[in-house]
Coordinates of N, CA and C in Angstrom, one line a residue:
Chain U
X1 N -73.6 -133.7 38.0 CA -73.1 -133.0 36.6 C -72.2 -133.2 35.5
X2 N -72.6 -132.7 34.8 CA -71.6 -133.0 33.5 C -71.1 -131.7 32.4
X3 N -69.4 -131.4 32.6 CA -68.9 -130.5 31.7 C -68.4 -131.1 29.9
X4 N -69.5 -129.6 29.5 CA -68.9 -130.3 27.7 C -67.3 -130.1 27.9
X5 N -66.4 -131.1 26.9 CA -65.5 -130.8 26.6 C -65.3 -129.2 25.8
X6 N -66.4 -128.6 25.3 CA -66.3 -128.3 24.5 C -65.7 -126.6 24.9
X7 N -67.1 -126.6 25.4 CA -66.4 -125.1 27.2 C -65.6 -125.4 28.2
X8 N -65.3 -126.1 28.6 CA -63.8 -126.7 28.8 C -62.9 -125.2 28.2
X9 N -62.8 -126.2 27.1 CA -62.0 -125.9 26.5 C -62.3 -123.7 25.9
X10 N -63.0 -124.2 26.0 CA -62.9 -122.6 25.7 C -62.8 -121.6 26.3
X11 N -63.3 -122.4 27.7 CA -62.9 -121.0 28.7 C -61.7 -121.3 28.6
X12 N -60.7 -122.2 28.7 CA -59.4 -122.5 28.8 C -58.9 -121.2 27.9
X13 N -59.0 -121.2 26.9 CA -58.6 -120.3 26.7 C -58.5 -119.4 26.9
X14 N -59.7 -118.9 26.6 CA -60.2 -117.4 27.0 C -59.5 -117.5 28.3
X15 N -59.6 -118.2 28.8 CA -58.5 -117.0 30.5 C -56.9 -117.4 30.3
X16 N -57.0 -117.5 28.9 CA -55.3 -117.9 28.7 C -55.3 -116.3 27.7
X17 N -56.5 -116.2 26.9 CA -55.5 -114.9 26.2 C -56.2 -113.8 27.2
X18 N -57.2 -113.9 28.2 CA -56.9 -112.9 29.1 C -56.0 -112.2 30.2
X19 N -55.5 -114.0 30.1 CA -53.6 -114.1 30.8 C -52.7 -112.8 30.4
X20 N -52.9 -113.5 28.3 CA -51.6 -112.5 28.1 C -52.2 -110.9 28.2
X21 N -53.4 -111.1 27.1 CA -53.7 -109.3 27.6 C -53.1 -108.6 28.3
X22 N -54.0 -109.8 29.8 CA -53.5 -108.8 31.0 C -52.0 -107.8 30.9
X23 N -50.6 -109.2 30.3 CA -49.4 -109.0 30.6 C -49.4 -108.5 29.4
X24 N -50.3 -108.1 28.4 CA -49.2 -107.0 27.2 C -49.6 -106.2 27.3
X25 N -50.8 -106.8 28.6 CA -50.8 -104.3 29.0 C -50.1 -103.9 29.7
X26 N -49.6 -104.8 30.7 CA -49.3 -104.3 32.0 C -47.4 -103.6 31.3
X27 N -47.0 -104.5 30.1 CA -46.1 -104.6 29.3 C -45.5 -103.3 28.8
X28 N -47.1 -102.9 28.3 CA -47.0 -101.7 27.4 C -47.5 -100.4 28.1
X29 N -48.0 -100.5 29.5 CA -47.7 -99.5 31.2 C -46.6 -99.1 31.3
X30 N -45.8 -100.1 31.3 CA -44.1 -100.1 32.0 C -43.6 -99.6 30.8
X31 N -43.2 -99.8 30.0 CA -42.7 -99.4 28.2 C -43.4 -98.2 28.0
X32 N -44.5 -97.3 28.3 CA -45.0 -96.2 27.7 C -44.7 -95.3 29.1
X33 N -43.9 -96.1 30.3 CA -43.1 -95.1 31.9 C -42.3 -94.8 30.4
X34 N -41.8 -96.6 30.4 CA -40.8 -95.9 30.2 C -39.2 -94.8 29.2
X35 N -40.3 -95.3 27.8 CA -40.3 -94.2 26.7 C -40.8 -92.8 27.6
X36 N -41.2 -92.7 28.3 CA -41.7 -91.1 29.1 C -40.5 -91.0 29.8
X37 N -40.1 -91.8 30.6 CA -38.4 -91.0 31.0 C -37.2 -90.8 29.9
X38 N -38.0 -91.9 29.5 CA -35.9 -91.9 28.1 C -36.0 -90.3 27.8
X39 N -37.4 -90.1 26.9 CA -37.9 -88.9 26.7 C -37.4 -87.7 27.1
X40 N -38.0 -87.8 29.1 CA -37.4 -86.0 29.6 C -35.6 -86.4 29.4
X41 N -36.0 -87.7 29.3 CA -34.2 -87.0 29.8 C -32.8 -86.7 29.0
X42 N -33.8 -87.7 27.5 CA -34.1 -86.4 26.5 C -33.9 -84.9 26.5
X43 N -35.6 -85.0 26.9 CA -35.1 -83.3 26.6 C -34.2 -82.9 28.0
X44 N -33.4 -83.5 29.0 CA -32.8 -81.9 29.9 C -32.0 -82.5 29.3
X45 N -31.2 -83.4 28.4 CA -29.6 -82.9 28.2 C -29.7 -82.5 26.9
X46 N -30.4 -82.4 26.0 CA -30.5 -81.4 24.8 C -31.3 -80.3 26.1
X47 N -31.1 -79.7 27.0 CA -31.4 -78.5 27.6 C -29.5 -78.0 27.5
X48 N -29.4 -78.9 28.8 CA -27.4 -78.8 28.9 C -26.9 -79.0 27.2
X49 N -27.8 -79.4 26.7 CA -26.5 -79.5 26.1 C -26.4 -77.7 25.1
X50 N -27.4 -77.5 24.8 CA -27.6 -76.7 24.7 C -27.0 -74.9 25.1
X51 N -27.1 -75.6 26.8 CA -26.6 -74.6 27.4 C -24.9 -74.1 27.5
X52 N -24.6 -75.5 27.2 CA -23.2 -75.3 26.7 C -22.5 -76.0 26.1
X53 N -23.2 -75.9 24.8 CA -22.9 -75.0 23.4 C -23.0 -72.9 24.1
X54 N -24.3 -72.6 25.0 CA -24.0 -71.8 24.3 C -22.5 -70.5 25.4
X55 N -22.3 -71.6 26.4 CA -21.6 -71.4 27.6 C -20.5 -71.5 26.2
X56 N -20.0 -72.7 25.7 CA -18.4 -72.7 24.9 C -18.6 -71.7 23.9
X57 N -19.1 -70.9 23.7 CA -19.0 -70.1 23.0 C -18.3 -68.0 23.2
X58 N -19.4 -69.3 24.5 CA -19.5 -66.9 26.0 C -17.4 -67.8 26.7
X59 N -17.6 -68.5 27.2 CA -16.2 -68.9 28.0 C -14.9 -68.1 27.1
X60 N -15.0 -68.7 25.7 CA -13.4 -68.3 25.2 C -13.3 -66.5 24.6
X61 N -14.9 -66.0 24.7 CA -14.8 -64.9 24.3 C -14.2 -64.0 25.9
X62 N -14.7 -64.6 26.9 CA -14.6 -63.3 28.4 C -12.8 -64.2 28.5
X63 N -12.6 -65.1 28.2 CA -11.1 -65.4 28.2 C -10.1 -64.2 28.1
X64 N -10.6 -64.1 25.6 CA -10.4 -63.0 24.8 C -10.1 -62.5 25.4
X65 N -11.3 -61.6 26.2 CA -11.2 -60.5 26.9 C -10.2 -59.6 28.2
X66 N -10.2 -61.2 29.3 CA -9.1 -61.3 30.5 C -7.8 -61.2 29.7
X67 N -7.3 -61.7 28.5 CA -5.8 -61.4 28.2 C -6.0 -59.7 27.9
X68 N -7.0 -59.7 26.7 CA -6.5 -58.4 26.6 C -6.8 -57.1 27.5
X69 N -7.4 -57.5 28.8 CA -7.5 -56.8 29.8 C -6.2 -56.7 30.2
X70 N -5.7 -57.8 30.9 CA -4.2 -58.4 30.9 C -3.3 -57.8 30.2
X71 N -3.8 -57.0 28.7 CA -2.0 -57.4 27.5 C -2.3 -55.3 28.2
X72 N -3.4 -55.0 28.0 CA -3.3 -53.3 29.0 C -3.3 -53.4 30.0
X73 N -3.5 -53.5 30.4 CA -2.8 -53.0 32.2 C -1.2 -52.7 32.0
X74 N -1.0 -54.7 30.9 CA 0.6 -54.3 31.2 C 1.1 -53.4 30.9
X75 N 0.5 -53.2 29.7 CA 0.7 -51.7 29.1 C 0.8 -50.9 30.1
X76 N -0.4 -50.5 31.0 CA 0.1 -49.4 31.3 C 0.7 -48.9 32.5
X77 N 1.0 -50.3 32.8 CA 1.8 -50.1 33.9 C 3.1 -50.0 33.9
X78 N 3.9 -51.1 32.6 CA 5.2 -49.8 32.2 C 4.5 -48.2 31.4
X79 N 3.8 -47.6 30.9 CA 3.9 -46.4 30.5 C 3.7 -46.0 31.7
X80 N 3.1 -46.0 32.7 CA 3.5 -45.5 34.0 C 4.5 -45.0 35.1
X81 N 5.0 -46.8 35.2 CA 6.4 -46.6 34.7 C 7.6 -45.9 34.3
X82 N 7.0 -45.9 33.0 CA 8.3 -45.7 32.2 C 8.5 -43.7 31.9
X83 N 6.8 -42.9 32.8 CA 6.9 -41.9 33.5 C 7.4 -41.6 34.4
X84 N 7.1 -42.4 35.4 CA 8.1 -42.6 36.6 C 9.3 -42.0 36.5
X85 N 10.2 -42.5 35.2 CA 12.5 -42.6 35.3 C 10.5 -41.3 35.1
X86 N 10.7 -40.8 33.8 CA 10.9 -40.0 33.0 C 11.4 -38.2 34.3
X87 N 9.7 -38.7 34.6 CA 9.1 -37.5 35.2 C 10.8 -37.4 36.5
X88 N 11.2 -38.0 37.1 CA 12.4 -38.4 37.7 C 13.5 -37.9 37.4
X89 N 13.4 -37.7 35.6 CA 14.9 -37.8 34.9 C 15.5 -36.1 34.8
X90 N 13.6 -36.2 33.7 CA 13.3 -34.1 34.2 C 13.5 -33.9 35.5
X91 N 12.6 -34.1 36.6 CA 13.7 -33.5 37.9 C 15.3 -34.1 38.4
X92 N 15.5 -34.6 38.4 CA 17.7 -34.3 37.5 C 17.6 -33.5 36.8
X93 N 16.8 -33.4 35.0 CA 17.3 -32.3 34.8 C 17.4 -31.2 35.1
X94 N 16.1 -31.0 35.2 CA 16.0 -29.3 35.6 C 16.0 -29.0 37.1
X95 N 16.8 -30.1 37.6 CA 17.8 -29.3 39.0 C 18.7 -29.3 38.1
X96 N 19.8 -29.8 37.7 CA 20.8 -29.6 36.7 C 21.0 -28.2 36.4
X97 N 19.5 -27.9 35.5 CA 19.6 -26.5 34.7 C 19.8 -24.8 35.9
X98 N 19.0 -25.5 36.6 CA 18.1 -24.7 37.8 C 19.9 -24.6 38.1
X99 N 21.1 -25.1 39.1 CA 21.9 -25.3 39.4 C 22.8 -24.1 38.5
X100 N 22.8 -24.8 37.3 CA 23.1 -24.5 35.8 C 23.2 -22.8 35.8
X101 N 22.5 -22.3 35.6 CA 21.9 -21.2 35.4 C 21.6 -20.3 36.7
X102 N 21.4 -20.7 37.8 CA 21.9 -20.5 39.0 C 23.5 -19.8 39.4
X103 N 24.2 -21.1 38.4 CA 25.8 -20.0 39.0 C 26.3 -19.2 37.1
X104 N 25.1 -19.2 36.4 CA 25.8 -19.0 35.7 C 25.6 -17.4 36.0
X105 N 24.7 -16.5 36.6 CA 23.7 -15.8 37.1 C 24.5 -14.9 37.9
X106 N 24.7 -16.5 38.9 CA 26.0 -16.1 40.5 C 27.4 -15.2 39.3
X107 N 28.1 -15.8 38.7 CA 29.1 -16.0 38.5 C 29.1 -14.3 37.3
X108 N 27.9 -13.7 36.5 CA 27.9 -12.9 35.9 C 27.1 -12.1 37.1
X109 N 27.2 -11.9 38.0 CA 26.9 -11.0 39.3 C 27.5 -10.8 39.3
X110 N 29.6 -12.0 39.7 CA 30.6 -11.9 40.4 C 31.0 -10.8 39.0
X111 N 31.1 -11.3 38.1 CA 31.5 -11.0 36.9 C 31.6 -8.7 36.8
X112 N 30.1 -8.7 37.1 CA 30.0 -7.4 37.2 C 30.8 -6.6 38.3
X113 N 30.1 -7.3 39.0 CA 30.5 -6.4 40.4 C 31.9 -6.4 40.4
X114 N 33.6 -6.9 40.2 CA 34.4 -7.3 39.6 C 34.5 -6.1 38.3
X115 N 33.8 -5.6 37.8 CA 34.2 -5.3 36.3 C 34.0 -3.9 37.3
X116 N 33.6 -3.3 37.6 CA 32.4 -1.6 38.2 C 33.7 -1.6 38.7
X117 N 34.2 -2.8 40.1 CA 35.4 -2.5 41.4 C 36.7 -2.0 40.5
X118 N 36.9 -2.5 38.6 CA 37.9 -2.8 37.9 C 37.7 -1.1 37.9
X119 N 36.7 -0.6 37.4 CA 36.4 0.6 36.6 C 36.8 1.3 37.4
X120 N 36.5 1.2 38.6 CA 36.5 2.1 39.8 C 37.9 2.2 40.5
X121 N 38.9 1.3 40.5 CA 40.5 1.2 40.2 C 41.4 2.5 39.8
X122 N 40.4 1.4 38.0 CA 40.8 2.1 37.3 C 40.8 4.0 37.2
X123 N 40.1 3.8 37.4 CA 39.4 5.6 37.5 C 39.9 6.3 39.2
X124 N 40.1 5.4 40.0 CA 40.6 5.6 41.4 C 42.1 5.8 41.2
X125 N 42.3 4.7 41.6 CA 44.3 5.1 42.1 C 45.3 4.7 40.7
X126 N 44.7 3.1 41.1 CA 45.9 2.4 39.9 C 45.0 1.1 39.6
X127 N 45.9 0.2 38.9 CA 45.0 -1.2 38.1 C 45.3 -2.6 39.6
X128 N 44.4 -3.2 39.3 CA 44.4 -3.9 40.7 C 45.0 -5.5 40.5
X129 N 46.3 -5.8 40.5 CA 45.9 -6.9 39.1 C 45.9 -8.3 40.0
X130 N 44.9 -8.3 41.4 CA 44.4 -9.7 42.0 C 42.3 -8.8 41.1
X131 N 42.8 -7.8 41.6 CA 40.9 -7.4 40.4 C 41.1 -7.8 38.5
X132 N 41.9 -7.6 37.6 CA 42.7 -8.1 36.9 C 42.4 -10.1 36.2
X133 N 42.7 -10.6 37.7 CA 42.7 -12.2 37.7 C 41.0 -12.8 37.8
X134 N 41.5 -12.2 38.2 CA 39.7 -13.3 38.8 C 38.7 -12.6 37.7
X135 N 38.9 -11.8 37.5 CA 37.2 -10.8 35.8 C 38.6 -12.0 35.3
X136 N 39.8 -12.4 34.9 CA 39.6 -13.1 33.7 C 39.0 -14.8 34.1
X137 N 39.3 -15.0 35.6 CA 38.5 -16.3 34.7 C 37.4 -16.9 35.1
X138 N 36.6 -15.0 35.9 CA 35.0 -15.3 35.5 C 35.2 -15.7 34.6
X139 N 35.4 -15.4 33.6 CA 35.5 -14.5 31.9 C 35.8 -16.2 31.7
X140 N 36.3 -17.0 31.5 CA 36.7 -18.1 31.0 C 35.8 -19.0 31.6
X141 N 34.7 -19.1 32.7 CA 34.2 -19.6 33.5 C 33.1 -19.2 32.7
X142 N 32.2 -18.3 32.3 CA 31.6 -18.1 31.7 C 31.6 -18.2 30.2
X143 N 32.7 -17.9 29.7 CA 33.1 -18.6 28.5 C 32.5 -20.9 28.3
X144 N 33.3 -20.9 29.3 CA 33.2 -22.2 28.7 C 31.0 -23.5 29.6
X145 N 30.7 -21.5 30.0 CA 28.9 -22.7 31.0 C 28.5 -22.1 29.4
X146 N 28.9 -20.9 28.9 CA 27.9 -20.7 27.7 C 27.7 -21.5 26.6
X147 N 29.6 -21.6 26.6 CA 30.1 -22.6 26.2 C 29.5 -24.2 25.8
X148 N 29.3 -24.6 27.4 CA 28.5 -25.9 27.3 C 26.8 -25.2 27.0
X149 N 26.2 -24.4 27.6 CA 24.9 -24.8 27.4 C 24.5 -25.0 26.0
X150 N 25.7 -24.4 24.3 CA 25.4 -24.2 23.6 C 25.3 -25.5 22.9
X151 N 26.8 -26.5 23.3 CA 27.0 -27.8 22.7 C 25.9 -28.8 23.3
X152 N 24.7 -27.9 24.2 CA 23.8 -29.3 24.9 C 22.2 -29.0 24.0
X153 N 22.2 -27.5 23.5 CA 21.4 -27.8 22.7 C 21.5 -28.2 21.3
Chain T
X1 N -41.6 -111.4 21.5 CA -40.6 -110.9 21.4 C -39.9 -109.8 20.6
X2 N -40.8 -108.9 20.8 CA -41.1 -107.7 20.1 C -40.9 -107.0 21.2
X3 N -42.0 -107.2 22.3 CA -42.1 -107.1 23.4 C -40.5 -106.6 23.9
X4 N -40.2 -107.4 24.3 CA -39.1 -107.7 25.2 C -37.6 -106.7 24.4
X5 N -38.3 -107.3 23.0 CA -36.5 -106.2 22.0 C -37.0 -105.2 22.0
X6 N -38.0 -104.6 22.1 CA -38.3 -102.6 22.6 C -37.8 -102.4 24.0
X7 N -38.3 -103.5 24.8 CA -38.0 -103.2 25.9 C -36.6 -102.8 27.1
X8 N -35.5 -104.2 25.2 CA -34.0 -103.8 25.9 C -33.7 -102.5 24.4
X9 N -34.2 -102.1 23.6 CA -34.1 -101.1 23.1 C -33.6 -99.6 23.9
X10 N -35.5 -100.2 24.5 CA -35.5 -98.7 25.0 C -34.5 -98.4 26.5
X11 N -33.4 -100.5 27.3 CA -33.5 -99.9 28.4 C -31.3 -99.1 27.3
X12 N -31.0 -99.5 26.2 CA -29.6 -99.1 25.7 C -30.0 -97.5 25.0
X13 N -31.4 -97.0 25.2 CA -31.0 -95.7 24.9 C -30.9 -95.0 26.6
X14 N -32.1 -95.5 27.1 CA -31.9 -94.9 28.9 C -30.4 -94.8 28.9
X15 N -29.6 -96.1 28.6 CA -28.4 -95.8 29.2 C -27.3 -94.8 28.6
X16 N -27.4 -94.8 26.9 CA -26.9 -93.7 26.5 C -26.9 -92.6 27.0
X17 N -28.4 -92.2 27.1 CA -29.1 -90.6 27.5 C -28.6 -90.6 29.3
X18 N -28.0 -91.7 30.1 CA -27.5 -91.7 31.7 C -26.0 -91.3 31.2
X19 N -25.4 -91.7 30.2 CA -24.2 -91.1 29.3 C -23.4 -89.7 29.4
X20 N -24.2 -89.7 28.5 CA -24.8 -88.1 27.4 C -24.9 -87.3 28.9
X21 N -26.1 -86.9 29.4 CA -25.9 -86.3 30.6 C -25.1 -86.3 31.7
X22 N -23.9 -87.6 32.4 CA -22.7 -87.3 32.4 C -21.4 -86.6 31.7
X23 N -21.3 -86.8 30.6 CA -21.1 -86.0 29.5 C -20.6 -84.1 30.0
X24 N -22.0 -84.9 28.9 CA -22.3 -82.6 29.6 C -22.8 -81.5 30.9
X25 N -22.8 -82.7 32.2 CA -23.2 -82.4 33.1 C -21.2 -81.8 34.2
X26 N -20.7 -82.5 32.5 CA -18.8 -82.6 33.3 C -18.1 -82.0 32.3
X27 N -19.1 -81.2 31.2 CA -18.4 -79.6 30.7 C -18.9 -79.0 31.5
X28 N -20.1 -78.9 31.7 CA -20.7 -78.0 32.8 C -19.7 -78.1 33.8
X29 N -19.6 -78.0 34.1 CA -18.5 -77.8 35.0 C -16.6 -77.7 34.9
X30 N -16.7 -77.8 34.2 CA -15.8 -77.3 33.5 C -15.9 -76.2 32.4
X31 N -16.8 -75.9 33.0 CA -17.0 -74.4 31.8 C -17.4 -74.0 32.7
X32 N -17.7 -74.2 33.5 CA -18.1 -73.1 35.0 C -17.2 -72.7 35.6
X33 N -15.9 -73.5 36.4 CA -14.6 -73.8 36.2 C -14.0 -72.1 35.1
X34 N -13.5 -72.1 34.3 CA -13.2 -71.4 33.1 C -13.9 -70.1 33.9
X35 N -15.4 -70.1 33.3 CA -16.8 -68.9 33.8 C -16.3 -68.1 35.1
X36 N -15.7 -68.9 36.6 CA -15.3 -68.5 37.4 C -13.9 -67.6 37.6
X37 N -12.6 -68.9 36.8 CA -11.9 -68.0 37.2 C -12.0 -66.7 37.0
X38 N -12.5 -66.9 35.3 CA -12.5 -65.8 34.6 C -13.1 -64.1 35.6
X39 N -14.4 -64.7 36.2 CA -14.3 -64.3 36.9 C -13.5 -62.7 38.4
X40 N -12.8 -63.9 38.7 CA -11.6 -64.1 39.5 C -11.3 -63.5 38.5
X41 N -10.7 -63.3 37.0 CA -9.4 -62.7 36.7 C -9.7 -61.9 36.9
X42 N -11.2 -61.3 36.9 CA -11.8 -60.3 36.5 C -11.5 -58.8 37.5
X43 N -12.8 -60.0 39.1 CA -12.2 -58.5 39.8 C -11.2 -58.8 40.8
X44 N -9.6 -59.3 40.8 CA -8.3 -59.4 41.2 C -7.7 -58.1 40.2
X45 N -8.2 -58.0 39.1 CA -7.7 -57.0 37.8 C -8.3 -55.7 38.6
X46 N -9.7 -55.9 38.5 CA -10.3 -54.0 39.0 C -10.3 -53.8 40.7
X47 N -9.4 -55.6 41.3 CA -9.1 -54.7 42.7 C -10.8 -55.1 44.0
X48 N -11.5 -55.5 42.9 CA -13.6 -55.3 43.3 C -13.1 -57.1 44.8
X49 N -14.0 -56.8 45.9 CA -14.3 -57.7 45.9 C -15.0 -59.8 45.6
X50 N -14.2 -60.3 46.2 CA -14.2 -61.1 45.2 C -16.7 -62.3 46.3
X51 N -16.6 -62.3 47.3 CA -18.1 -61.7 47.4 C -18.9 -60.8 47.5
X52 N -18.6 -59.6 46.8 CA -19.9 -59.0 46.1 C -20.9 -59.3 45.3
X53 N -22.6 -59.1 45.4 CA -23.3 -58.9 44.2 C -23.5 -58.5 43.2
X54 N -23.0 -57.6 43.2 CA -23.2 -56.5 42.4 C -22.8 -56.5 41.4
X55 N -21.4 -57.3 41.1 CA -20.6 -57.2 40.3 C -21.3 -58.6 38.7
X56 N -21.9 -58.6 37.6 CA -21.7 -59.0 37.2 C -21.0 -59.7 36.3

């Protein structure tokens, strides 16, 4: 059997061509898969970036809100503390005022009693020096207390 | 040659995307940390239970 040289050459070229086509096909498939993979990764990254951009806007806003809340809490704390002090002071002042008012009432009652006693003594027997002294002292106390009250207003 | 160039370019793109993903993940982690910190501060400020699910 004889093989014509031309046919052998054509056969070789055909085989070579098929091999090259096959190789190209394999590379194409590989490239196609890689491109799909890269595109998928790019999409995922895009989603991540968009999410991060949104978070980037939300988080500082939340942090500013936290600062504002902290400041409000601080202000409220100060107000409550001040109020506590004020109410304490007010209670103290009230107590002092009550005591003073009671003192005036007691002194005035005593003064009235002494006046009555002095009147009684004057009409009855004689002037009582002790009663007059006590009346004078009480008068002075009442004047002083009333004077203090006027000065405090 | 063109195929090899394309493959090399694709590899570069894949590397860039992987790097970008790493950076974005890191950025997300930091943002989530800040978000959690803010949430914890709010829970602390309003005396709420940090394990509660009802807090948004």
